[in-house]
CSV table of C-alpha atoms in Angstrom, one decimal:
chain,number,residue,atom,x,y,z
H,1,MET,CA,0.0,0.0,0.0
H,2,PHE,CA,2.8,2.4,0.9
H,3,SER,CA,6.5,2.4,1.5
H,4,ARG,CA,7.1,1.4,5.1
H,5,ARG,CA,10.4,3.2,5.1
H,6,ASN,CA,9.0,6.7,4.8
H,7,ARG,CA,5.2,6.0,4.7
H,8,ARG,CA,4.8,7.8,1.4
H,9,PRO,CA,1.8,6.7,-0.7
H,10,SER,CA,2.9,4.6,-3.7
H,11,SER,CA,0.0,5.8,-5.9
H,12,PRO,CA,1.4,8.0,-8.6
H,13,GLU,CA,-1.7,10.2,-8.6
H,14,LEU,CA,-1.0,11.2,-5.0
H,15,SER,CA,2.6,12.1,-5.4
H,16,LYS,CA,1.8,15.8,-6.2
H,17,ALA,CA,-0.3,16.0,-3.0
H,18,TRP,CA,2.6,14.6,-1.0
H,19,GLU,CA,5.0,17.1,-2.6
H,20,CYS,CA,2.7,19.9,-1.6
H,21,LEU,CA,2.9,18.7,2.0
H,22,ASP,CA,6.7,18.6,1.7
H,23,ALA,CA,6.4,22.3,0.9
H,24,ASP,CA,4.1,22.9,3.8
H,25,ASP,CA,1.3,23.6,1.3
H,26,VAL,CA,-1.8,22.0,3.0
H,27,PRO,CA,-4.4,23.7,0.7
H,28,GLY,CA,-2.5,22.6,-2.3
H,29,ALA,CA,-2.4,19.0,-1.1
H,30,LEU,CA,-6.2,19.2,-0.6
H,31,ARG,CA,-6.7,20.5,-4.1
H,32,GLU,CA,-4.7,17.6,-5.5
H,33,LEU,CA,-6.8,15.1,-3.5
H,34,ARG,CA,-10.0,16.7,-4.9
H,35,ARG,CA,-8.7,16.0,-8.4
H,36,ASN,CA,-8.0,12.3,-7.5
H,37,GLU,CA,-11.2,11.2,-5.8
H,38,GLY,CA,-10.8,7.6,-7.1
H,39,ALA,CA,-7.4,7.0,-5.6
H,40,PRO,CA,-7.1,4.1,-3.1
H,41,LEU,CA,-8.6,5.1,0.2
H,42,GLY,CA,-5.8,3.8,2.4
H,43,GLN,CA,-3.3,5.9,0.5
H,44,VAL,CA,-5.5,9.0,0.5
H,45,ALA,CA,-5.9,8.6,4.2
H,46,LEU,CA,-2.1,8.6,4.6
H,47,VAL,CA,-1.9,12.0,2.9
H,48,VAL,CA,-4.9,13.3,4.8
H,49,GLY,CA,-3.5,12.2,8.1
H,50,ARG,CA,-0.2,14.1,7.4
H,51,ALA,CA,-2.2,17.2,6.3
H,52,ALA,CA,-4.4,16.9,9.4
H,53,ARG,CA,-1.5,16.7,11.8
H,54,ALA,CA,0.1,19.8,10.1
H,55,ALA,CA,-3.2,21.7,10.6
H,56,GLY,CA,-3.5,20.6,14.2
H,57,PHE,CA,-6.7,18.4,13.5
H,58,ASP,CA,-5.8,15.5,15.8
H,59,ASP,CA,-9.2,13.9,15.5
H,60,LEU,CA,-8.9,13.7,11.7
H,61,GLY,CA,-5.3,12.6,12.0
H,62,GLU,CA,-6.2,9.7,14.2
H,63,ALA,CA,-9.1,8.6,12.0
H,64,ALA,CA,-7.0,8.8,8.9
H,65,ALA,CA,-4.3,6.7,10.5
H,66,ALA,CA,-6.8,4.1,11.5
H,67,LEU,CA,-8.2,4.0,7.9
H,68,ALA,CA,-4.7,3.8,6.4
H,69,ALA,CA,-4.1,0.7,8.6
H,70,HIS,CA,-7.5,-0.9,8.0
H,71,PRO,CA,-9.0,0.5,4.8
H,72,GLY,CA,-11.7,-2.3,4.6
H,73,ARG,CA,-13.2,-1.8,8.0
H,74,PRO,CA,-16.7,-0.1,8.0
H,75,GLN,CA,-16.1,1.6,11.4
H,76,ALA,CA,-12.7,3.0,10.2
H,77,LEU,CA,-14.4,4.3,7.0
H,78,TYR,CA,-17.2,5.9,9.0
H,79,ASP,CA,-15.0,7.5,11.6
H,80,TYR,CA,-12.8,9.0,8.9
H,81,GLY,CA,-15.7,10.2,6.9
H,82,TYR,CA,-17.3,11.7,10.0
H,83,ALA,CA,-14.1,13.5,10.9
H,84,CYS,CA,-13.7,14.9,7.3
H,85,VAL,CA,-17.2,16.3,7.4
H,86,GLU,CA,-16.6,17.9,10.8
H,87,ARG,CA,-13.4,19.5,9.6
H,88,GLY,CA,-15.0,21.0,6.4
H,89,VAL,CA,-13.4,18.6,3.8
H,90,SER,CA,-16.6,16.7,2.9
H,91,HIS,CA,-15.3,15.9,-0.6
H,92,LEU,CA,-12.7,13.6,1.1
H,93,ALA,CA,-15.4,12.0,3.2
H,94,ILE,CA,-17.6,10.9,0.2
H,95,PRO,CA,-15.5,8.0,-1.2
H,96,ALA,CA,-15.0,6.5,2.3
H,97,LEU,CA,-18.6,6.8,3.3
H,98,ARG,CA,-19.8,5.3,0.0
H,99,GLU,CA,-17.6,2.3,0.7
H,100,ALA,CA,-18.9,2.2,4.3
H,101,ALA,CA,-22.4,2.2,2.9
H,102,ARG,CA,-21.6,-0.6,0.6
H,103,LEU,CA,-20.2,-2.7,3.4
H,104,ALA,CA,-22.9,-1.8,5.9
H,105,PRO,CA,-26.0,-1.0,3.8
H,106,ASP,CA,-28.4,-1.1,6.7
H,107,SER,CA,-26.6,1.5,8.9
H,108,PRO,CA,-28.7,4.7,9.3
H,109,ALA,CA,-25.6,6.5,10.7
H,110,VAL,CA,-23.6,5.9,7.6
H,111,LEU,CA,-26.5,6.8,5.3
H,112,ARG,CA,-27.1,10.1,7.0
H,113,GLU,CA,-23.4,11.0,7.2
H,114,LEU,CA,-23.0,10.4,3.5
H,115,VAL,CA,-26.1,12.5,2.8
H,116,SER,CA,-24.5,15.3,4.9
H,117,ALA,CA,-21.3,15.1,2.9
H,118,TYR,CA,-23.2,15.2,-0.4
H,119,GLU,CA,-25.1,18.3,0.9
H,120,ASP,CA,-21.9,20.1,1.8
H,121,GLU,CA,-20.6,19.5,-1.7
H,122,ASN,CA,-23.9,20.7,-3.3
H,123,ARG,CA,-24.4,17.2,-4.7
H,124,HIS,CA,-28.1,17.2,-3.9
H,125,ARG,CA,-29.1,14.8,-6.7
H,126,ASP,CA,-26.7,12.2,-5.3
H,127,ALA,CA,-28.1,12.7,-1.9
H,128,ALA,CA,-31.7,12.4,-3.1
H,129,ASP,CA,-30.9,9.3,-5.1
H,130,LEU,CA,-29.2,7.7,-2.1
H,131,LEU,CA,-32.1,8.3,0.1
H,132,LEU,CA,-34.6,7.0,-2.5
H,133,ALA,CA,-32.6,3.8,-2.7
H,134,HIS,CA,-33.1,3.3,1.0
H,135,GLU,CA,-36.7,4.4,1.2
H,136,GLU,CA,-38.0,1.1,2.4
H,137,GLY,CA,-36.0,1.1,5.6
H,138,PHE,CA,-35.6,4.8,6.5
H,139,ALA,CA,-37.4,6.9,9.0
H,140,ASP,CA,-39.7,9.8,8.0
H,141,TRP,CA,-37.8,12.1,10.4
H,142,PRO,CA,-35.1,12.8,9.4
H,143,ASP,CA,-34.7,10.7,6.3
H,144,ARG,CA,-37.9,11.5,4.3
H,145,TYR,CA,-37.5,15.2,5.3
H,146,LEU,CA,-33.9,15.1,4.0
H,147,LEU,CA,-35.2,13.5,0.8
H,148,VAL,CA,-37.6,16.4,0.2
H,149,HIS,CA,-34.9,18.9,1.1
H,150,ASN,CA,-32.4,17.5,-1.4
H,151,ALA,CA,-35.0,17.0,-4.1
H,152,VAL,CA,-35.8,20.7,-3.9
H,153,LEU,CA,-32.1,21.7,-4.1
H,154,ALA,CA,-31.6,19.3,-7.0
H,155,GLY,CA,-34.4,21.1,-8.8
H,156,ASP,CA,-36.7,18.1,-8.8
H,157,LEU,CA,-39.9,19.6,-7.4
H,158,ALA,CA,-42.1,16.7,-8.6
H,159,LEU,CA,-40.2,14.3,-6.4
H,160,ALA,CA,-40.1,16.9,-3.5
H,161,ARG,CA,-43.9,17.3,-3.6
H,162,ARG,CA,-44.6,13.5,-3.8
H,163,GLN,CA,-42.3,12.8,-0.8
H,164,HIS,CA,-43.6,15.9,1.1
H,165,ALA,CA,-47.2,14.5,0.8
H,166,LEU,CA,-46.0,11.3,2.5
H,167,LEU,CA,-44.3,13.1,5.3
H,168,PRO,CA,-46.4,13.0,8.5
H,169,ASP,CA,-46.3,15.7,11.2
H,170,PRO,CA,-43.3,15.0,13.4
H,171,VAL,CA,-44.0,13.4,16.8
H,172,ASP,CA,-40.8,15.0,18.2
H,173,GLY,CA,-41.3,18.7,18.5
H,174,VAL,CA,-37.6,19.3,17.7
H,175,TRP,CA,-38.6,18.9,14.0
H,176,ALA,CA,-41.5,21.4,14.1
H,177,ASP,CA,-39.5,24.4,12.9
H,178,ALA,CA,-37.9,22.3,10.1
H,179,ARG,CA,-41.4,21.2,8.9
H,180,ASP,CA,-42.6,24.8,8.9
H,181,ARG,CA,-39.5,25.9,6.9
H,182,GLN,CA,-40.0,23.1,4.4
H,183,ASP,CA,-43.7,24.1,4.0
H,184,ARG,CA,-42.7,27.6,3.2
H,185,VAL,CA,-40.1,26.5,0.6
H,186,LEU,CA,-42.7,24.6,-1.3
H,187,GLU,CA,-45.2,27.4,-1.0
H,188,ARG,CA,-42.6,29.8,-2.5
H,189,ALA,CA,-42.0,27.3,-5.3
H,190,ALA,CA,-45.7,27.2,-6.1
H,191,SER,CA,-45.9,31.0,-6.2
H,192,ALA,CA,-42.7,31.4,-8.2
H,193,GLY,CA,-43.7,28.7,-10.6
H,194,ARG,CA,-46.6,30.8,-11.9
H,195,VAL,CA,-44.2,33.2,-13.6
H,196,SER,CA,-40.8,31.5,-13.6
H,197,PRO,CA,-39.7,28.2,-15.2
H,198,LEU,CA,-37.8,26.9,-12.2
H,199,ASP,CA,-35.5,25.0,-14.5
H,200,HIS,CA,-31.7,24.6,-14.1
H,201,ALA,CA,-31.1,28.1,-15.6
H,202,ASP,CA,-33.6,30.1,-13.5
H,203,LEU,CA,-31.3,31.8,-11.0
H,204,ARG,CA,-33.9,34.3,-9.7
H,205,GLY,CA,-36.6,31.7,-9.3
H,206,TRP,CA,-34.4,29.3,-7.3
H,207,GLN,CA,-32.9,32.0,-5.1
H,208,TYR,CA,-36.4,32.8,-4.1
H,209,VAL,CA,-37.5,29.2,-3.5
H,210,MET,CA,-34.5,28.3,-1.4
H,211,GLY,CA,-34.4,31.3,0.9
H,212,GLY,CA,-37.0,33.9,0.1
H,213,THR,CA,-34.5,36.2,-1.6
H,214,VAL,CA,-35.5,38.3,-4.5
H,215,LEU,CA,-32.5,38.7,-6.9
H,216,GLY,CA,-32.5,42.1,-8.5
H,217,GLY,CA,-30.1,41.5,-11.4
H,218,LEU,CA,-28.0,39.1,-13.4
H,219,SER,CA,-24.3,39.4,-14.3
H,220,PRO,CA,-24.0,40.4,-17.9
H,221,TYR,CA,-20.7,38.5,-18.2
H,222,GLY,CA,-20.0,34.8,-18.7
H,223,TYR,CA,-23.6,33.6,-18.6
H,224,ASP,CA,-22.9,30.8,-21.2
H,225,ALA,CA,-19.4,30.2,-19.9
H,226,GLY,CA,-20.4,28.7,-16.6
H,227,MET,CA,-21.6,31.7,-14.5
H,228,ALA,CA,-25.3,31.5,-15.2
H,229,GLY,CA,-26.0,35.1,-14.0
H,230,ARG,CA,-23.6,35.1,-11.0
H,231,TYR,CA,-20.4,37.2,-10.9
H,232,ALA,CA,-17.1,35.5,-10.3
H,233,TRP,CA,-15.2,38.7,-9.4
H,234,ILE,CA,-16.5,42.2,-9.6
H,235,GLN,CA,-15.0,45.6,-9.0
H,236,ASP,CA,-18.2,47.4,-8.2
H,237,THR,CA,-19.1,50.9,-9.3
H,238,HIS,CA,-21.4,53.7,-8.2
H,239,ASP,CA,-23.4,53.1,-11.3
H,240,GLN,CA,-24.0,49.5,-10.3
H,241,CYS,CA,-25.0,50.6,-6.8
H,242,LEU,CA,-27.5,53.0,-8.1
H,243,SER,CA,-28.9,50.4,-10.5
H,244,GLY,CA,-29.4,48.0,-7.5
H,245,LEU,CA,-31.2,50.7,-5.5
H,246,LEU,CA,-33.5,51.6,-8.4
H,247,ARG,CA,-34.4,48.0,-8.8
H,248,LEU,CA,-35.0,47.7,-5.0
H,249,ARG,CA,-37.4,50.7,-5.4
H,250,SER,CA,-39.3,48.8,-8.1
H,251,VAL,CA,-39.4,45.6,-6.0
H,252,LEU,CA,-40.9,47.5,-3.0
H,253,ALA,CA,-43.6,49.1,-5.3
H,254,ALA,CA,-44.5,45.7,-6.9
H,255,ALA,CA,-44.9,44.2,-3.5
H,256,GLY,CA,-47.2,47.0,-2.4
H,257,LEU,CA,-44.8,48.0,0.5
H,258,ARG,CA,-44.6,51.5,1.9
H,259,PRO,CA,-41.6,51.7,4.2
H,260,ARG,CA,-41.3,54.7,6.5
H,261,SER,CA,-37.5,54.8,6.9
H,262,VAL,CA,-34.1,53.4,5.8
H,263,SER,CA,-32.1,51.7,8.6
H,264,LEU,CA,-28.3,52.2,8.5
H,265,LEU,CA,-26.2,49.3,9.6
H,266,PRO,CA,-23.0,49.9,11.5
H,267,ASP,CA,-20.3,49.3,8.9
H,268,ARG,CA,-19.0,52.0,6.5
H,269,GLY,CA,-20.2,50.4,3.3
H,270,SER,CA,-23.7,49.9,4.5
H,271,ARG,CA,-23.9,53.4,5.8
H,272,ILE,CA,-22.8,54.8,2.5
H,273,LEU,CA,-25.3,52.7,0.5
H,274,GLY,CA,-28.0,53.4,3.1
H,275,LEU,CA,-27.6,57.1,2.8
H,276,ALA,CA,-27.9,56.8,-1.0
H,277,ALA,CA,-30.9,54.5,-0.6
H,278,ALA,CA,-32.6,57.1,1.6
H,279,GLU,CA,-32.3,59.6,-1.3
H,280,VAL,CA,-33.4,57.2,-3.9
H,281,LEU,CA,-36.4,56.0,-1.9
H,282,ASP,CA,-37.2,59.5,-0.5
H,283,LEU,CA,-37.2,58.3,3.1
H,284,PRO,CA,-35.4,59.4,6.3
H,285,ALA,CA,-32.3,57.5,7.3
H,286,GLU,CA,-31.9,56.3,10.8
H,287,PRO,CA,-29.4,54.2,12.6
H,288,TYR,CA,-30.5,50.5,12.8
H,289,THR,CA,-32.5,49.6,15.8
H,290,ALA,CA,-33.7,46.0,16.4
H,291,GLY,CA,-37.4,45.4,15.9
H,292,ARG,CA,-38.2,48.7,14.0
H,293,PRO,CA,-41.1,47.9,11.7
H,294,ASP,CA,-41.8,49.3,8.2
H,295,THR,CA,-38.2,50.0,7.4
H,296,VAL,CA,-35.7,49.0,4.7
H,297,VAL,CA,-32.4,47.7,6.3
H,298,ILE,CA,-29.6,48.4,3.9
H,299,ALA,CA,-26.4,46.3,3.8
H,300,TYR,CA,-23.7,46.6,1.2
H,301,ASP,CA,-22.2,43.3,2.3
H,302,LEU,CA,-23.6,41.4,5.3
H,303,ASP,CA,-20.2,39.9,5.9
H,304,ALA,CA,-18.8,43.4,6.5
H,305,VAL,CA,-21.5,43.9,9.1
H,306,ALA,CA,-20.3,40.8,10.9
H,307,ASP,CA,-16.9,42.3,11.2
H,308,THR,CA,-18.0,45.3,13.2
H,309,ALA,CA,-18.1,45.4,17.0
H,310,ARG,CA,-21.9,45.1,17.1
H,311,GLY,CA,-21.9,42.7,14.1
H,312,PRO,CA,-22.8,39.4,15.7
H,313,GLU,CA,-25.5,41.0,17.8
H,314,VAL,CA,-27.0,42.8,14.8
H,315,LEU,CA,-27.0,39.7,12.6
H,316,GLU,CA,-28.8,37.8,15.3
H,317,GLN,CA,-31.4,40.5,15.5
H,318,LEU,CA,-31.8,40.5,11.7
H,319,LEU,CA,-32.8,36.8,11.8
H,320,ARG,CA,-36.0,37.9,13.5
H,321,ARG,CA,-38.1,40.0,11.0
H,322,ALA,CA,-40.2,42.9,12.3
H,323,PRO,CA,-43.5,43.6,10.5
H,324,GLY,CA,-42.8,45.4,7.2
H,325,GLN,CA,-39.1,45.1,7.6
H,326,VAL,CA,-37.1,44.4,4.4
H,327,LEU,CA,-33.4,43.4,4.5
H,328,HIS,CA,-31.6,44.4,1.3
H,329,GLU,CA,-28.0,43.3,0.6
H,330,HIS,CA,-26.3,44.8,-2.4
H,331,ALA,CA,-23.4,42.4,-3.0
H,332,SER,CA,-24.0,38.9,-1.7
H,333,CYS,CA,-21.3,36.1,-1.8
H,334,TRP,CA,-22.9,32.9,-3.2
H,335,THR,CA,-19.9,30.6,-2.5
H,336,ARG,CA,-19.7,31.6,1.2
H,337,PRO,CA,-23.3,32.8,2.0
H,338,PRO,CA,-23.7,35.3,4.9
H,339,ALA,CA,-25.1,34.2,8.2
H,340,VAL,CA,-28.4,35.9,7.4
H,341,ALA,CA,-30.3,35.5,4.1
H,342,ALA,CA,-31.5,38.9,2.8
H,343,ASP,CA,-35.0,39.5,1.4
H,344,SER,CA,-33.6,41.4,-1.6
H,345,VAL,CA,-30.1,41.1,-3.2
H,346,ALA,CA,-28.8,43.2,-6.0
H,347,LEU,CA,-26.1,40.8,-7.3
H,348,LEU,CA,-24.4,37.5,-6.5
H,349,HIS,CA,-20.6,37.3,-6.6
H,350,GLN,CA,-17.8,35.1,-5.5
H,351,SER,CA,-15.4,38.0,-4.8
H,352,ALA,CA,-16.2,41.8,-4.9
H,353,VAL,CA,-14.4,45.0,-4.3
H,354,ALA,CA,-16.7,47.9,-3.2
H,355,PRO,CA,-16.4,51.2,-5.2
H,356,TRP,CA,-14.8,52.8,-2.1
H,357,GLY,CA,-12.5,49.9,-1.5
H,358,ALA,CA,-8.8,49.4,-2.5
H,359,GLY,CA,-9.5,48.2,-6.0
H,360,LEU,CA,-7.4,48.0,-9.1
H,361,ARG,CA,-6.5,50.9,-11.4
H,362,GLN,CA,-4.5,51.6,-14.4
H,363,GLY,CA,-0.9,52.7,-13.6
H,364,ALA,CA,1.2,55.3,-15.3
H,365,ASP,CA,2.9,52.5,-17.4
H,366,GLY,CA,-0.4,51.2,-18.6
H,367,GLY,CA,-0.4,48.2,-16.3
H,368,VAL,CA,-2.7,47.4,-13.5
H,369,GLU,CA,-1.9,48.3,-9.9
H,370,PRO,CA,-3.7,48.4,-6.5
H,371,GLY,CA,-5.5,51.6,-5.9
H,372,ALA,CA,-6.0,53.4,-2.6
H,373,PRO,CA,-9.4,53.2,-0.8
H,374,ASP,CA,-11.8,56.1,-1.0
H,375,ASP,CA,-11.7,57.6,2.5
H,376,ARG,CA,-13.9,60.6,1.7
H,377,PRO,CA,-16.9,61.3,4.0
H,378,GLU,CA,-19.7,58.8,3.6
H,379,GLU,CA,-22.3,61.5,2.7
H,380,ARG,CA,-20.2,62.6,-0.3
H,381,ILE,CA,-19.8,59.2,-1.7
H,382,ALA,CA,-23.5,58.6,-1.2
H,383,ARG,CA,-24.3,61.7,-3.2
H,384,GLU,CA,-22.1,60.4,-6.1
H,385,ILE,CA,-24.0,57.1,-6.1
H,386,VAL,CA,-27.3,59.0,-6.4
H,387,GLY,CA,-25.9,61.0,-9.3
H,388,ALA,CA,-24.4,58.0,-11.1
H,389,ASP,CA,-25.5,56.5,-14.4
H,390,PRO,CA,-27.8,53.4,-13.9
H,391,THR,CA,-27.7,52.4,-17.6
H,392,PRO,CA,-27.2,48.6,-17.6
H,393,ASP,CA,-23.9,47.2,-18.6
H,394,GLU,CA,-24.3,45.5,-22.0
H,395,GLY,CA,-21.6,42.9,-21.0
H,396,ASP,CA,-20.6,40.3,-23.5
H,397,GLY,CA,-24.1,40.1,-25.0
H,398,GLN,CA,-24.7,36.5,-23.9
H,399,THR,CA,-26.9,37.0,-20.8
H,400,PRO,CA,-30.6,36.9,-21.5
H,401,ALA,CA,-32.4,40.2,-21.3
H,402,ASP,CA,-33.6,41.1,-17.8
H,403,PRO,CA,-35.7,44.2,-18.0
H,404,VAL,CA,-37.1,45.6,-14.7
H,405,GLU,CA,-40.6,44.6,-15.8
H,406,ARG,CA,-39.5,41.0,-15.6
H,407,LEU,CA,-38.4,41.5,-12.1
H,408,THR,CA,-41.5,43.3,-11.0
H,409,ASP,CA,-43.7,40.7,-12.6
H,410,PHE,CA,-41.9,38.1,-10.6
H,411,VAL,CA,-42.4,40.1,-7.4
H,412,SER,CA,-46.1,40.7,-8.1
H,413,ALA,CA,-46.5,36.9,-8.4
H,414,VAL,CA,-44.7,36.0,-5.2
H,415,ARG,CA,-45.7,38.9,-2.9
H,416,GLY,CA,-48.0,36.7,-0.9
H,417,THR,CA,-45.2,34.4,0.1
H,418,TRP,CA,-42.4,37.0,0.4
H,419,LEU,CA,-41.2,38.3,3.8
H,420,ARG,CA,-42.4,35.3,5.7
H,421,GLY,CA,-40.5,33.2,8.2
H,422,ASP,CA,-36.9,33.5,9.3
H,423,ARG,CA,-33.8,34.4,7.4
H,424,ASP,CA,-31.6,31.4,8.0
H,425,ARG,CA,-28.4,31.1,6.0
H,426,VAL,CA,-28.9,29.3,2.7
H,427,ARG,CA,-25.8,27.1,2.4
H,428,SER,CA,-26.5,25.6,-1.0
H,429,SER,CA,-26.1,27.2,-4.4
H,430,GLY,CA,-29.2,25.1,-5.5
H,431,PRO,CA,-30.1,23.7,-8.9
H,432,VAL,CA,-28.4,26.5,-10.9
H,433,ALA,CA,-24.7,25.5,-11.2
H,434,SER,CA,-22.0,28.1,-11.7
H,435,SER,CA,-18.3,27.8,-12.1
H,436,ARG,CA,-16.2,28.4,-8.9
H,437,PHE,CA,-12.8,30.1,-8.7
H,438,VAL,CA,-10.6,29.6,-5.7
C-alpha cells in the first residue's frame, strides 16, 4: 500500500499531494486530493493524516491513521468520513462513506453522514438518489424530510412534492421548525412557478424558492461560460450601486410596500449605501434599531456587518423579522453565504471590491496596480451614487435580457409568500450551477 520506510503513498496520482505537504502547502495538497477522488482510500488517508497533523486536527489525523491501517473496516471508514465532514473537507469523506455504505448498507448513521457530505458539496441529486434507494428502511424524520430537502435543491420539485405529501407531522417537537420551513419552501415554489420556469437556468426563481430572496439583477458576463447570472469577481461601481437601488425601489412598489425609513447598519459600506438609498427611496435615514417595523435595512455586504463590534448582535437581531421590515444586501457572496439571508439582493458574486475599496486601477505605465481606498466622507460618496448613471452594462451580449418589468412581474406573483418566516443562512447554491474560482 505504501512504503514502510517513509510511509509515502505509492500511488502516482497522490505524489503531487505529498510534494505539496513537503512544501508545507496543505491547501495545495487538498486540491490535489480533490482531483483524485478515485485514488485508493488507504493511501488517500495517509496523505490526509499528514495534512491533518500539520493543521492541528488531531481527530482527523487519528481517524486517517486508522483507515490507512485498515481500509476495509466499515467503522474506520465511517469514523474517517465523519471527521472529514466535521473538519470541512466533505469531498474527502464521500469515497470513504460510500464504501462504508456498501459494506454496511443497513446503517442509518452511515447513510445520514453520506447525505450530509453530499449536501456540503452541493451534490443534492446524489443525496436524493441515495435516500430513494433506502426508502423502504428509512425513518420519516429525518430521512424523508432530507429527501424532500435535497430533491428541492436538486431542482426536482415533482419528487419533492410527492415525498412531502408522504411526510407525517413530526412526533418529536424538535422537528417542528424544520417542517414549517419546508412548507414555506414549497409554498414559495408554487408562487414562483406561476411566472418562472424553475429550470436549471432560473437563477432568480431558485434564489427565491431556497431562501425567500428576490434577486435584482444578473451578471452580464460569462452567462454561457459557466456563470449563469452570477459574478465570479467584480470591481463594483457607483453606477452598479444606483442600479441596484432603483431595482429595489421597483421591487418594493411591486410588493405593495410603503416603508417609512431606511435603517443604517454599523459598517461603513452599509452606511454609504444606506444614505444613498434614503435619497433614492425618498425616506429618512436612521441608525439601525432592532425590531423597527416598516423599514428597509440596507447592507452593502452582510459579511462586512459581521466584522463590526456590534456585528454578531446585529445579525442575530436581523434573523427575526419585524412587520414590514425588508433586509436588502447589495453584493452577496454565493460561495460563502452570509449568516443571514437577505430578502432582496442586487447581485451575487464570489469576490467583490466595493467602489470605495482598494480596487485595481491603471498605472502610469499602462499596467494594473492596486489603488487606494476612497476615505472621503460617507455622505459625499452617497451623493455620487445618487448622481451616477444606472444604464445597464451590456456585458458580453450572452446574458438573457432582464428588464425591470420581468423583475416586477416576478415580485407581483410571489408577494403573498415574500417576507415570511426566518432568514436562515442558505448554504447551497441550489439547482443552478456556476463555475467556482478559488
